[in-house]
JSON list of C-alpha atoms in Angstrom, two decimals:
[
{"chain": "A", "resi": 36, "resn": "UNK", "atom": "CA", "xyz": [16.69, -1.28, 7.29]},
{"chain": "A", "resi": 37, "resn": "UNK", "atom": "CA", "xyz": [13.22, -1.35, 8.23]},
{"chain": "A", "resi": 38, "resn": "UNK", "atom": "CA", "xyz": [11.17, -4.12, 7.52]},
{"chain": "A", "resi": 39, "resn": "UNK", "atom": "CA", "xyz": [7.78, -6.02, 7.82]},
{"chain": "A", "resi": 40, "resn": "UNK", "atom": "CA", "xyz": [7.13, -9.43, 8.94]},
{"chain": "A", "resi": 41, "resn": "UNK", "atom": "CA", "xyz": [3.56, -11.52, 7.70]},
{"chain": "A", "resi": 42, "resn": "UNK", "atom": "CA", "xyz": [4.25, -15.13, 8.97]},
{"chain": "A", "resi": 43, "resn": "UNK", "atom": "CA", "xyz": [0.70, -16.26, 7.29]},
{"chain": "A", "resi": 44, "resn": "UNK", "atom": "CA", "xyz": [0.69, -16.48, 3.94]},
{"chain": "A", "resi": 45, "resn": "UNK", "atom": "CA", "xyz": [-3.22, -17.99, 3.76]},
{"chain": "A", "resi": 46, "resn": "UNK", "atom": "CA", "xyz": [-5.74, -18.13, 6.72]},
{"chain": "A", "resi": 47, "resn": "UNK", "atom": "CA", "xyz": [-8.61, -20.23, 6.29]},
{"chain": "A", "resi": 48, "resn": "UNK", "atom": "CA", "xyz": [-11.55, -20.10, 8.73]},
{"chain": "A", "resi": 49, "resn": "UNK", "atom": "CA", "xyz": [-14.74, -20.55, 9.21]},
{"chain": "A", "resi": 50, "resn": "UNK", "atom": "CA", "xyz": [-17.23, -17.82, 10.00]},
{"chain": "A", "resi": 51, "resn": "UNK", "atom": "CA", "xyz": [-17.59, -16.80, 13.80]},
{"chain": "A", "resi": 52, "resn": "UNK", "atom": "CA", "xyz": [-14.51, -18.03, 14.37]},
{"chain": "A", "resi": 53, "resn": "UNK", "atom": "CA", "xyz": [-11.49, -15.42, 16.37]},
{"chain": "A", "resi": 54, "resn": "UNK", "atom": "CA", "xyz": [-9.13, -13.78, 13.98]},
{"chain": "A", "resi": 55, "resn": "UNK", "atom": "CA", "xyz": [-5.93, -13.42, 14.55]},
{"chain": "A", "resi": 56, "resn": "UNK", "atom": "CA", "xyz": [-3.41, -12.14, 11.66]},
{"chain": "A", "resi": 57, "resn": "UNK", "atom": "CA", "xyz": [0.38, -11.93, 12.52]},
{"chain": "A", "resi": 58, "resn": "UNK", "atom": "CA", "xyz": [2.47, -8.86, 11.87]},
{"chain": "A", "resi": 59, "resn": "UNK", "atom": "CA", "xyz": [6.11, -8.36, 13.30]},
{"chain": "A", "resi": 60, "resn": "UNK", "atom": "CA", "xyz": [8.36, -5.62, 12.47]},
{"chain": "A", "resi": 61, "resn": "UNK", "atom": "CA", "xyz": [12.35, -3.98, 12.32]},
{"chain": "A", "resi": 62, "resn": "UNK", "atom": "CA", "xyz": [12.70, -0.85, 12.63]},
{"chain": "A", "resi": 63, "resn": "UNK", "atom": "CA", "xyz": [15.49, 1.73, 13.74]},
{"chain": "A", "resi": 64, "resn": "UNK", "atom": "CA", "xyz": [13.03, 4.33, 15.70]},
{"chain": "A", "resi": 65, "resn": "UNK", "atom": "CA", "xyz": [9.55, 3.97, 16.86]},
{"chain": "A", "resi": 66, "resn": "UNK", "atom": "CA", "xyz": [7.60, 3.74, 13.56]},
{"chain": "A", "resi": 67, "resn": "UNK", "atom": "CA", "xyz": [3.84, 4.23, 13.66]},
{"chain": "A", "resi": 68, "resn": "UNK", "atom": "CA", "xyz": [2.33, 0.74, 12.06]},
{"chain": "A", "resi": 69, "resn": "UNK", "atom": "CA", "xyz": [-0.80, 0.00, 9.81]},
{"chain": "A", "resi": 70, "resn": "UNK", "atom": "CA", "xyz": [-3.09, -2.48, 8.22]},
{"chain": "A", "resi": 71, "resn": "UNK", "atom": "CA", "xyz": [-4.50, -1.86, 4.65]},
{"chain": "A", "resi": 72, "resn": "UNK", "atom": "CA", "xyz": [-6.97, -4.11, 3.63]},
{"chain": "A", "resi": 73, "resn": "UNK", "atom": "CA", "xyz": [-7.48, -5.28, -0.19]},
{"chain": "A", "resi": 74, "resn": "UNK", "atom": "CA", "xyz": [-11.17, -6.87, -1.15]},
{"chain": "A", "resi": 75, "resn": "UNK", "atom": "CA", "xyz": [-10.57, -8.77, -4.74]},
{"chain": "A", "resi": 76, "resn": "UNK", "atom": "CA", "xyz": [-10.07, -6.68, -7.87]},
{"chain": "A", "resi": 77, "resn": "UNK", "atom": "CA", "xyz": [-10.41, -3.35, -5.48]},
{"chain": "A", "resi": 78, "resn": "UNK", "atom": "CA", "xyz": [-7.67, -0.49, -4.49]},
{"chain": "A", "resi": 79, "resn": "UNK", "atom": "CA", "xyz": [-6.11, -1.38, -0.90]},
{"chain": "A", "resi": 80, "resn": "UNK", "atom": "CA", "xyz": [-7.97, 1.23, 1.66]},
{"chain": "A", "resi": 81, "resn": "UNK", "atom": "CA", "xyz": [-6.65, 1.78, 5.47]},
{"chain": "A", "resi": 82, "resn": "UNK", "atom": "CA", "xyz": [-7.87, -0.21, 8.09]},
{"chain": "A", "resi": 83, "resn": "UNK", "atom": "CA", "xyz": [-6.45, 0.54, 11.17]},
{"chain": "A", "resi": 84, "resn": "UNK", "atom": "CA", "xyz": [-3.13, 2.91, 12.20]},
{"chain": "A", "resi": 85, "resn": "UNK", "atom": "CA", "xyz": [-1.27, 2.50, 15.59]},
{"chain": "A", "resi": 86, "resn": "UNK", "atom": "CA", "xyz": [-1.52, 6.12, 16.58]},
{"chain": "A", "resi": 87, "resn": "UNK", "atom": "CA", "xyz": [-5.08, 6.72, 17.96]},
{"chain": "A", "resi": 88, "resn": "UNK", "atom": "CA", "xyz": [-4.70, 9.33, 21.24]},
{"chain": "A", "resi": 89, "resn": "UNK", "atom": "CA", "xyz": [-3.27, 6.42, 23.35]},
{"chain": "A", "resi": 90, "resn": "UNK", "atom": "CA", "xyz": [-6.59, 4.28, 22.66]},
{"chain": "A", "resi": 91, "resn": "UNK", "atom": "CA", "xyz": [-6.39, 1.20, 20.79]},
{"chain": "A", "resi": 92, "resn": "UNK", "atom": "CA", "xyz": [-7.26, 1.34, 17.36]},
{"chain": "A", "resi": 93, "resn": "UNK", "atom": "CA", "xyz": [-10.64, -0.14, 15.91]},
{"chain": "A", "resi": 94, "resn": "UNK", "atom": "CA", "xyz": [-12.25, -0.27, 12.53]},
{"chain": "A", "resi": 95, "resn": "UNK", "atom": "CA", "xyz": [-15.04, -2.45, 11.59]},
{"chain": "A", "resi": 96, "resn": "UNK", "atom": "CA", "xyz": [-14.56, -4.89, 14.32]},
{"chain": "A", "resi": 97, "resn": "UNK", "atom": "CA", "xyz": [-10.83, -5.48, 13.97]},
{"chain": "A", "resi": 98, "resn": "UNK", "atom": "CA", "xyz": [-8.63, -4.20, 16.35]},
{"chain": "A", "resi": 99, "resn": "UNK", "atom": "CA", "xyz": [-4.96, -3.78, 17.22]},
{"chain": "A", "resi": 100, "resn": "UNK", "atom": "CA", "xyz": [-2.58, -3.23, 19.43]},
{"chain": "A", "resi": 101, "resn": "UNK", "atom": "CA", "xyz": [1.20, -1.92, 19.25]},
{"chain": "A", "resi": 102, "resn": "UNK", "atom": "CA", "xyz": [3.78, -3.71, 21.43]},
{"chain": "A", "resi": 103, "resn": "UNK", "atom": "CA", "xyz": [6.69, -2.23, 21.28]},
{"chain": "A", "resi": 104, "resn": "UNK", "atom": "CA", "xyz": [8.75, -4.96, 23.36]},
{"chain": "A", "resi": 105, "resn": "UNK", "atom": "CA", "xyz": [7.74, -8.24, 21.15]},
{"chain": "A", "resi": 106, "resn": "UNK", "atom": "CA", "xyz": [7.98, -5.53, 17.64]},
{"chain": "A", "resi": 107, "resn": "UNK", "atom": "CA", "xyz": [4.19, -6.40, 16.75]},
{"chain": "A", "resi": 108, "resn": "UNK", "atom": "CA", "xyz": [0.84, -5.22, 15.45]},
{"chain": "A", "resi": 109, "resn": "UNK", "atom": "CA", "xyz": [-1.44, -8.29, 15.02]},
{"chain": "A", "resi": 110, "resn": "UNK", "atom": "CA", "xyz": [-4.73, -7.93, 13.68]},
{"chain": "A", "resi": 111, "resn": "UNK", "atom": "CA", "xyz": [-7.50, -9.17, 15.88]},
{"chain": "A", "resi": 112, "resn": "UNK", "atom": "CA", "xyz": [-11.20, -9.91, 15.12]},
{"chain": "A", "resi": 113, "resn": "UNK", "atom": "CA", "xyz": [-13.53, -11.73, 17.60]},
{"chain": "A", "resi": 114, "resn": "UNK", "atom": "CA", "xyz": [-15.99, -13.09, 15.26]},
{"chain": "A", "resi": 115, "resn": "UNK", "atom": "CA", "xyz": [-15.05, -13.10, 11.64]},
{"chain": "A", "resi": 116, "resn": "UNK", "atom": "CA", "xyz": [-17.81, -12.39, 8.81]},
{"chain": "A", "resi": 117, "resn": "UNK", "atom": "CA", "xyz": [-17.81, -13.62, 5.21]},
{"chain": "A", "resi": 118, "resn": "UNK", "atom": "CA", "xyz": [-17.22, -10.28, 3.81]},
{"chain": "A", "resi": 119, "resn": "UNK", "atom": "CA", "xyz": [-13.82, -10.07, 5.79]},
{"chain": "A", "resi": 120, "resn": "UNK", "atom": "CA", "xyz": [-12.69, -12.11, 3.57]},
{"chain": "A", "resi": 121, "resn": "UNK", "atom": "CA", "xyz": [-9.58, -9.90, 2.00]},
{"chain": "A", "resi": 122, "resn": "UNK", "atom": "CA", "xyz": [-6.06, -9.47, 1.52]},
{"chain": "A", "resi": 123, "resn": "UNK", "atom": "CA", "xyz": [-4.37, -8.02, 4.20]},
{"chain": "A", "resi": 124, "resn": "UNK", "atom": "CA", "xyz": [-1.68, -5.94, 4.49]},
{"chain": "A", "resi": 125, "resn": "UNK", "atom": "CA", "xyz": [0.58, -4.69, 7.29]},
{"chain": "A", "resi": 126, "resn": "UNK", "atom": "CA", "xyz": [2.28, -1.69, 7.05]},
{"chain": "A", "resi": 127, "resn": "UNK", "atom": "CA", "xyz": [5.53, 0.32, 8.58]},
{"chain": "A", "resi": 128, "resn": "UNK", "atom": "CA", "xyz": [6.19, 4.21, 8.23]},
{"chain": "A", "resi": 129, "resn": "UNK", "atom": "CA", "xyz": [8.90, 5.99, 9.64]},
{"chain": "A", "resi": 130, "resn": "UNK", "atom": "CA", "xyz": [8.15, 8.19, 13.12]},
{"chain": "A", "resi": 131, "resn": "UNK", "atom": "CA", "xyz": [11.12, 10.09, 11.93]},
{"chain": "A", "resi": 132, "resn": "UNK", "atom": "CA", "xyz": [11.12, 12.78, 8.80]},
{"chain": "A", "resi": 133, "resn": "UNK", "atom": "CA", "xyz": [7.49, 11.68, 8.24]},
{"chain": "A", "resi": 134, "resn": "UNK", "atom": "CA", "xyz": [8.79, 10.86, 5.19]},
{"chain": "A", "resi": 135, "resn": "UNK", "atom": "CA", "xyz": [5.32, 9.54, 4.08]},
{"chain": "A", "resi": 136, "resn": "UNK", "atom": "CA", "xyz": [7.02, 5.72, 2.82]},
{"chain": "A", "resi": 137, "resn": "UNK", "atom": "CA", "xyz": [5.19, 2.55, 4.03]},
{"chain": "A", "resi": 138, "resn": "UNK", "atom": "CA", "xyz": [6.78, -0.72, 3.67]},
{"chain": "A", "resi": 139, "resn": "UNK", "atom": "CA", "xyz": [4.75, -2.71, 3.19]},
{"chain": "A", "resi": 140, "resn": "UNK", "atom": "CA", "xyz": [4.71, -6.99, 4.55]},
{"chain": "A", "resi": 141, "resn": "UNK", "atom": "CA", "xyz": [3.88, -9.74, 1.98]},
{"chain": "A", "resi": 142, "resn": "UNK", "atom": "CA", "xyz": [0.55, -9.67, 2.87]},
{"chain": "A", "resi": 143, "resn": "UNK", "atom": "CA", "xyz": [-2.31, -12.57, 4.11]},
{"chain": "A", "resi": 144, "resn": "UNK", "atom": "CA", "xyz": [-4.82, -13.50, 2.19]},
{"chain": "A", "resi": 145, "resn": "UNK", "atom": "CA", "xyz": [-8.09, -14.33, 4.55]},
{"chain": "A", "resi": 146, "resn": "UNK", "atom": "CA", "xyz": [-10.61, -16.77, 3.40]},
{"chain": "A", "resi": 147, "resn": "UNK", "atom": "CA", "xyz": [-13.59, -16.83, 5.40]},
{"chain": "A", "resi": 148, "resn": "UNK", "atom": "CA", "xyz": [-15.94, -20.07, 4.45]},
{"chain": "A", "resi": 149, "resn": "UNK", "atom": "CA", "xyz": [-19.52, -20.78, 5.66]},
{"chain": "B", "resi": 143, "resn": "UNK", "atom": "CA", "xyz": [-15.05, 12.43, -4.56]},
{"chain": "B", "resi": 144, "resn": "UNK", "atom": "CA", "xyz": [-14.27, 10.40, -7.60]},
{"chain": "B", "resi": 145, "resn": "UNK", "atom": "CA", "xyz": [-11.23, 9.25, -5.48]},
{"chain": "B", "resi": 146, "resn": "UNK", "atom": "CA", "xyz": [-7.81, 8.31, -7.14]},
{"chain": "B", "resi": 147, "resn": "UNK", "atom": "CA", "xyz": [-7.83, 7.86, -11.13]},
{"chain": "B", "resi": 148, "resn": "UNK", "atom": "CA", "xyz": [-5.74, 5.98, -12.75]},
{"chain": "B", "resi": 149, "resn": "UNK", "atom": "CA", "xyz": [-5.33, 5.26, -16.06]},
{"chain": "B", "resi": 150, "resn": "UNK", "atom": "CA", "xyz": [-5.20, 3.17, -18.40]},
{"chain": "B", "resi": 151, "resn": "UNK", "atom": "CA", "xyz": [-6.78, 0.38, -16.40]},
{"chain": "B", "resi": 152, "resn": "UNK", "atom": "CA", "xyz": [-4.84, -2.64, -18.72]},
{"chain": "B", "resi": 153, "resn": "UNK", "atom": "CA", "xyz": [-1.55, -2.06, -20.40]},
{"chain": "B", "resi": 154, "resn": "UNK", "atom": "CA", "xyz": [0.43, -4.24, -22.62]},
{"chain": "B", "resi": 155, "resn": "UNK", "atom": "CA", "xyz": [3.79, -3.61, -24.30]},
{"chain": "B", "resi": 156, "resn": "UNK", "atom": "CA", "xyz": [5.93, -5.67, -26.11]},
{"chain": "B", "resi": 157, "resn": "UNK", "atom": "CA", "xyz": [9.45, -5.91, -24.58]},
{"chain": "B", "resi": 158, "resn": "UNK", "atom": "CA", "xyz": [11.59, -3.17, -25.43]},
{"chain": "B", "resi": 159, "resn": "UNK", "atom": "CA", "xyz": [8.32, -0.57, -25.96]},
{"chain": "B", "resi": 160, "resn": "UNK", "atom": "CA", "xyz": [8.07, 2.34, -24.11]},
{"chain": "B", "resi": 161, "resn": "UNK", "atom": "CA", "xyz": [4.79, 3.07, -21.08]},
{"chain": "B", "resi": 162, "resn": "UNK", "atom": "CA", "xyz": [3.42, 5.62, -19.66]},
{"chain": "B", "resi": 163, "resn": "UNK", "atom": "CA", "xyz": [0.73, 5.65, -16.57]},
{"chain": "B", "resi": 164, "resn": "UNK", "atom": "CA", "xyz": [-0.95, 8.17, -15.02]},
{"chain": "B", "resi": 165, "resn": "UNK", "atom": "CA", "xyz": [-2.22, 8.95, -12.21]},
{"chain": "B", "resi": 166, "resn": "UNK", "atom": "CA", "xyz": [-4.74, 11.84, -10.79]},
{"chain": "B", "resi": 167, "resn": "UNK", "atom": "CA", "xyz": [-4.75, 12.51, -7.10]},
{"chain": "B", "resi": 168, "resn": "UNK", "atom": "CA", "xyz": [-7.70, 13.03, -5.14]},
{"chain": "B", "resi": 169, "resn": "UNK", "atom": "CA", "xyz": [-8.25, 17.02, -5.35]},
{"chain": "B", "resi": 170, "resn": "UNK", "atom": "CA", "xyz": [-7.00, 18.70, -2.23]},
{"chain": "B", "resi": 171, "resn": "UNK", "atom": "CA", "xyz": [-4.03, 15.93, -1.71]},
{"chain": "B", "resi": 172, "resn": "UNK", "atom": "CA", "xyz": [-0.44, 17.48, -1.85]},
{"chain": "B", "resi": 173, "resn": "UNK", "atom": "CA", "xyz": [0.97, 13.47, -1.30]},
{"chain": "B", "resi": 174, "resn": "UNK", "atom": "CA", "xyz": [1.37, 11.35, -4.16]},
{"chain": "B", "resi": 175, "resn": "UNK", "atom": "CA", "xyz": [3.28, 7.94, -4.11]},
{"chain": "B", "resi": 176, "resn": "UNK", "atom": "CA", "xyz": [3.62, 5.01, -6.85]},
{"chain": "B", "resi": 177, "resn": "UNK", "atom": "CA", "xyz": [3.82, 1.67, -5.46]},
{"chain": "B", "resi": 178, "resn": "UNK", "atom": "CA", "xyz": [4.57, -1.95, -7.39]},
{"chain": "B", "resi": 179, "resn": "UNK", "atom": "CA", "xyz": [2.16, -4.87, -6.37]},
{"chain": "B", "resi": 180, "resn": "UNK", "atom": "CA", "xyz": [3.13, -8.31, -7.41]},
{"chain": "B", "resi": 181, "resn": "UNK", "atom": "CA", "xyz": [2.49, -11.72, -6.03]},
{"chain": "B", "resi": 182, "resn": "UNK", "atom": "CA", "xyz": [5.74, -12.56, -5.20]},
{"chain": "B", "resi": 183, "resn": "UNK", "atom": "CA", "xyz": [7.13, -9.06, -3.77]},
{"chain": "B", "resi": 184, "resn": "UNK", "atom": "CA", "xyz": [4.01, -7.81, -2.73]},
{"chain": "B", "resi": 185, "resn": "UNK", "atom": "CA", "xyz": [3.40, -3.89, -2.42]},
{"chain": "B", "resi": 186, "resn": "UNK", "atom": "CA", "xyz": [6.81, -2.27, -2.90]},
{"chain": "B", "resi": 187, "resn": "UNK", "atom": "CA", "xyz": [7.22, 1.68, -2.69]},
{"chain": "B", "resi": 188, "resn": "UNK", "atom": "CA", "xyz": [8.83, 3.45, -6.11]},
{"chain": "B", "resi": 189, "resn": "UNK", "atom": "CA", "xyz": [8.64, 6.75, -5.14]},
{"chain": "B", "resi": 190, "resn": "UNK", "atom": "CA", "xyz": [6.93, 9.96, -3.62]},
{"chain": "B", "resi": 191, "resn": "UNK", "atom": "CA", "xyz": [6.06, 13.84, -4.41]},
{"chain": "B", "resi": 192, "resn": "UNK", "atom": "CA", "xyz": [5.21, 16.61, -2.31]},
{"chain": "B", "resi": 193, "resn": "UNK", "atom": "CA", "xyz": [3.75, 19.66, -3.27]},
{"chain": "B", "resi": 194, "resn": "UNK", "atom": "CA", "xyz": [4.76, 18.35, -6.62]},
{"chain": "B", "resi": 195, "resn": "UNK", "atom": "CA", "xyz": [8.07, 18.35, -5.73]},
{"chain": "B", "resi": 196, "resn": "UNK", "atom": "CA", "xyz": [10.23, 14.74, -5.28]},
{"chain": "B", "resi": 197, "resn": "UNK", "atom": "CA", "xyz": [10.46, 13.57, -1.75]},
{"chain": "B", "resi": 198, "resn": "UNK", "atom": "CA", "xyz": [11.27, 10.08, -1.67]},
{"chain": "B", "resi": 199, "resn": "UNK", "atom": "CA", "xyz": [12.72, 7.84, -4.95]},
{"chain": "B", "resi": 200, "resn": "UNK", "atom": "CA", "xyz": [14.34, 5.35, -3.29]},
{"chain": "B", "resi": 201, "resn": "UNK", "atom": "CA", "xyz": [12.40, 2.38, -4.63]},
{"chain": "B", "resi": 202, "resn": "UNK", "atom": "CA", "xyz": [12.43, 3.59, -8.44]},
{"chain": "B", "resi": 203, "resn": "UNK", "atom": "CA", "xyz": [15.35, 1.38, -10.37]},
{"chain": "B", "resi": 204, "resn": "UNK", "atom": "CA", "xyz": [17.71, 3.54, -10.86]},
{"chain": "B", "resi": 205, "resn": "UNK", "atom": "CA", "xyz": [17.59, 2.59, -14.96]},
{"chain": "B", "resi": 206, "resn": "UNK", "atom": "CA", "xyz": [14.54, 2.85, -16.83]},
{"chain": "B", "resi": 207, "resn": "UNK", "atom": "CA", "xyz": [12.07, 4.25, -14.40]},
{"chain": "B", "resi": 208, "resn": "UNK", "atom": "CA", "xyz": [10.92, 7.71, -13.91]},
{"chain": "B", "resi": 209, "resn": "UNK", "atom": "CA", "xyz": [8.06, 9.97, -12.71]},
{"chain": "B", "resi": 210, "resn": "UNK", "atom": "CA", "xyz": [7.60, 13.12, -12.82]},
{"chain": "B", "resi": 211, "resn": "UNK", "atom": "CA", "xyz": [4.29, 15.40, -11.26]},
{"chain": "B", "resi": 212, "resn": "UNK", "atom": "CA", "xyz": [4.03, 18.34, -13.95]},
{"chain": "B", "resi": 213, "resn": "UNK", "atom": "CA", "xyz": [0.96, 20.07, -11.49]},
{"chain": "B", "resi": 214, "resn": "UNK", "atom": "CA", "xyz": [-1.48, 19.12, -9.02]},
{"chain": "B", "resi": 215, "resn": "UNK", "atom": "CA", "xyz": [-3.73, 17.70, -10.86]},
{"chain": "B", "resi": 216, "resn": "UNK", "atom": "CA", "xyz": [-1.34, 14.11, -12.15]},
{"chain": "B", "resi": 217, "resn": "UNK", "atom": "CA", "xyz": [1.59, 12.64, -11.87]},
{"chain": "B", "resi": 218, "resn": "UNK", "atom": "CA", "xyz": [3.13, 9.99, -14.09]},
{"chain": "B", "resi": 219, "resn": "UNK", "atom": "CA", "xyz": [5.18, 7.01, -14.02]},
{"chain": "B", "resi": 220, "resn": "UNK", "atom": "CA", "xyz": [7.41, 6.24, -17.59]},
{"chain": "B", "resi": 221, "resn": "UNK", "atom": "CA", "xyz": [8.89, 2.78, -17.91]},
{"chain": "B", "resi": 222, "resn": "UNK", "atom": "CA", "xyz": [10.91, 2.79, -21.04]},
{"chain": "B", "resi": 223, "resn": "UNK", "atom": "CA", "xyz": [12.32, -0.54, -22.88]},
{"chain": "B", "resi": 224, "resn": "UNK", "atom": "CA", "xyz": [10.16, -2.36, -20.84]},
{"chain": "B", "resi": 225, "resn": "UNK", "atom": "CA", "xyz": [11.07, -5.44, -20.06]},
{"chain": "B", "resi": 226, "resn": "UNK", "atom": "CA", "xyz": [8.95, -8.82, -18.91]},
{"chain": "B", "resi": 227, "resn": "UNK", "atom": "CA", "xyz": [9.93, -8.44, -15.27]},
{"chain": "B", "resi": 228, "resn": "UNK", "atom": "CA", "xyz": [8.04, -4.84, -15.03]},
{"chain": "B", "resi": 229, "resn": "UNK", "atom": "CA", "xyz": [5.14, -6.56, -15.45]},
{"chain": "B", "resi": 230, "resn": "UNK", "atom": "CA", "xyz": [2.72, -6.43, -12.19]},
{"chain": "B", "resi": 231, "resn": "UNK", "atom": "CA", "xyz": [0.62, -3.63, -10.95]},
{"chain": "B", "resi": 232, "resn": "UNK", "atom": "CA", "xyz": [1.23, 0.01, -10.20]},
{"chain": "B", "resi": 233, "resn": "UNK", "atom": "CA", "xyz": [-0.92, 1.67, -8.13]},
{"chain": "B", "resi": 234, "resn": "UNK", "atom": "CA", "xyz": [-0.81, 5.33, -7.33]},
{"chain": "B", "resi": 235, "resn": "UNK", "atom": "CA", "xyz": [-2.20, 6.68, -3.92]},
{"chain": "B", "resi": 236, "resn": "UNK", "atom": "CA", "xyz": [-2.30, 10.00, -2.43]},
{"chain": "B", "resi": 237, "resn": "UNK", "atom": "CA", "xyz": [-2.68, 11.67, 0.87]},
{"chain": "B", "resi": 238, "resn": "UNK", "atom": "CA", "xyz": [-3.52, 15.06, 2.36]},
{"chain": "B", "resi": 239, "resn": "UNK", "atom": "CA", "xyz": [-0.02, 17.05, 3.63]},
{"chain": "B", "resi": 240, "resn": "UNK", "atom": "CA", "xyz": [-0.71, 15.94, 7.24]},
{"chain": "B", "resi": 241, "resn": "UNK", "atom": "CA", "xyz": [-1.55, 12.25, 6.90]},
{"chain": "B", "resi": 242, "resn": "UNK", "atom": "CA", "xyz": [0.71, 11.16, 4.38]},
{"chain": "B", "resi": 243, "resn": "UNK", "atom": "CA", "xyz": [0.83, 7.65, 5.83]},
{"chain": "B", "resi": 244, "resn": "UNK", "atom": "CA", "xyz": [-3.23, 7.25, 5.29]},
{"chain": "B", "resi": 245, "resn": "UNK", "atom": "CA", "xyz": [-3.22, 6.88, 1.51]},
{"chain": "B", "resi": 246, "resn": "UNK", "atom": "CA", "xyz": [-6.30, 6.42, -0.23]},
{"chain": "B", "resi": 247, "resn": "UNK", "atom": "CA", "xyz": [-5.26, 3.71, -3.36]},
{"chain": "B", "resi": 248, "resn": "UNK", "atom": "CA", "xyz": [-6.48, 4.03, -7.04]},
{"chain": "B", "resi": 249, "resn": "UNK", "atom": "CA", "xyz": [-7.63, 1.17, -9.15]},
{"chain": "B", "resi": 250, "resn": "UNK", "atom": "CA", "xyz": [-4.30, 0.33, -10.13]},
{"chain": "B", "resi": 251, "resn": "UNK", "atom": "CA", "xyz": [-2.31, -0.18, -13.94]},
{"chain": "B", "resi": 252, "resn": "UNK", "atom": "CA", "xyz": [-2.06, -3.66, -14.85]},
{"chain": "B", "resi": 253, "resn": "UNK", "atom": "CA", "xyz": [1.49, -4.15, -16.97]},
{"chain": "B", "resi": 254, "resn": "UNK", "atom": "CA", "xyz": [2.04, -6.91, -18.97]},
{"chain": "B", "resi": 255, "resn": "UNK", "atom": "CA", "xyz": [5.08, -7.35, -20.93]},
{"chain": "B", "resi": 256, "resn": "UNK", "atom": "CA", "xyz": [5.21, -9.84, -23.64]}
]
């Protein structure tokens, strides 16, 4: 069955520093891919999707891109901020049916530190 | 847009007690979903309605879970003889018809089980 991959449990960085947050995935067909974001003690809220008119998707700096050869969707930042700091989620949902499920990985937590 | 309600914000039971959660859509959206966050499984789907209609229950356990969407306007999840393990939190989201995979999250139903 489908499924979704978050290597990174905890990322620790400083701020300015490059973000990079892993996401791999299985899937049978083509499946458009996501990233929620989760601030502490708020509702998770969409980020970024991997269907954007053939342009890559940005939101508030971050920034990713679909390869369908190596299965993956990492989450990019070039400089992160305090406020980034979050828990992360990628996301799966079929291509097929549009049957409106996301699986959902374990999730990263990012802590961002002066 | 008061966005997705949820309540009650804190529930406990005692094992074997029946709960109830609710859930109000964001006005307009014809895509509801429950979903089950812990820490050690993460965000897991339960379960999805259309037009008020059942799509998707593939993640509800088959025993002692159900929802049901009466109108429009909520939808509710019913856990009866509750049991320590259903303890995490549920979160309802919804979606507009279209974009069912960008869900906009309520606050979330903290379970505990005692």
């Amino acid at each position: 069955g489908d499924s979704v991959t978050q290597t990174e449990g905890l990322v620790t960085l400083t701020e300015g520093l490059p973000v990079m947050l892993n996401c791999t995935y299985q899937s049978t067909y083509s499946p458009f891919l996501f990233w929620y974001v989760q601030h502490l003690n708020e509702a998770p809220k969409l980020l970024l999707k991997s269907f954007t008119d053939n342009k890559r998707p940005e939101h508030q700096g971050f920034h990713a891109t679909l390869h369908k050869s190596s299965s993956s969707f990492h989450l990019q930042k070039s400089s992160a901020q305090l406020s980034d700091s979050a828990l992360y989620y990628c996301a799966l949902g079929s291509a097929t049916g549009n049957t409106g499920k996301l699986i959902f990985g374990l999730g990263t937590t990012l802590q961002v530190q002066p | 847009n008061a966005g997705v309600i949820q309540t009650p914000r804190h529930k406990v039971t005692g094992k074997g007690q029946e709960a109830t959660l609710w859930c109000e859509p964001i006005s307009g959206h014809s895509a509801v979903f429950w979903y089950r966050q812990t820490i050690v499984q993460g965000l897991e789907f339960l379960t999805y309605f259309r037009n008020q209609a059942p799509i998707d229950d593939s993640g509800m356990p088959k025993e002692r879970f159900s929802a049901q969407m009466p109108n429009q306007s909520h939808s509710t999840l019913k856990i009866q003889s509750t049991q320590p393990q259903d303890s995490a939190v549920y979160l309802c989201a919804s979606s507009l018809g279209d974009r069912v995979y960008e869900q906009y999250f309520g606050p979330g139903t903290r379970l505990t089980v005692l």
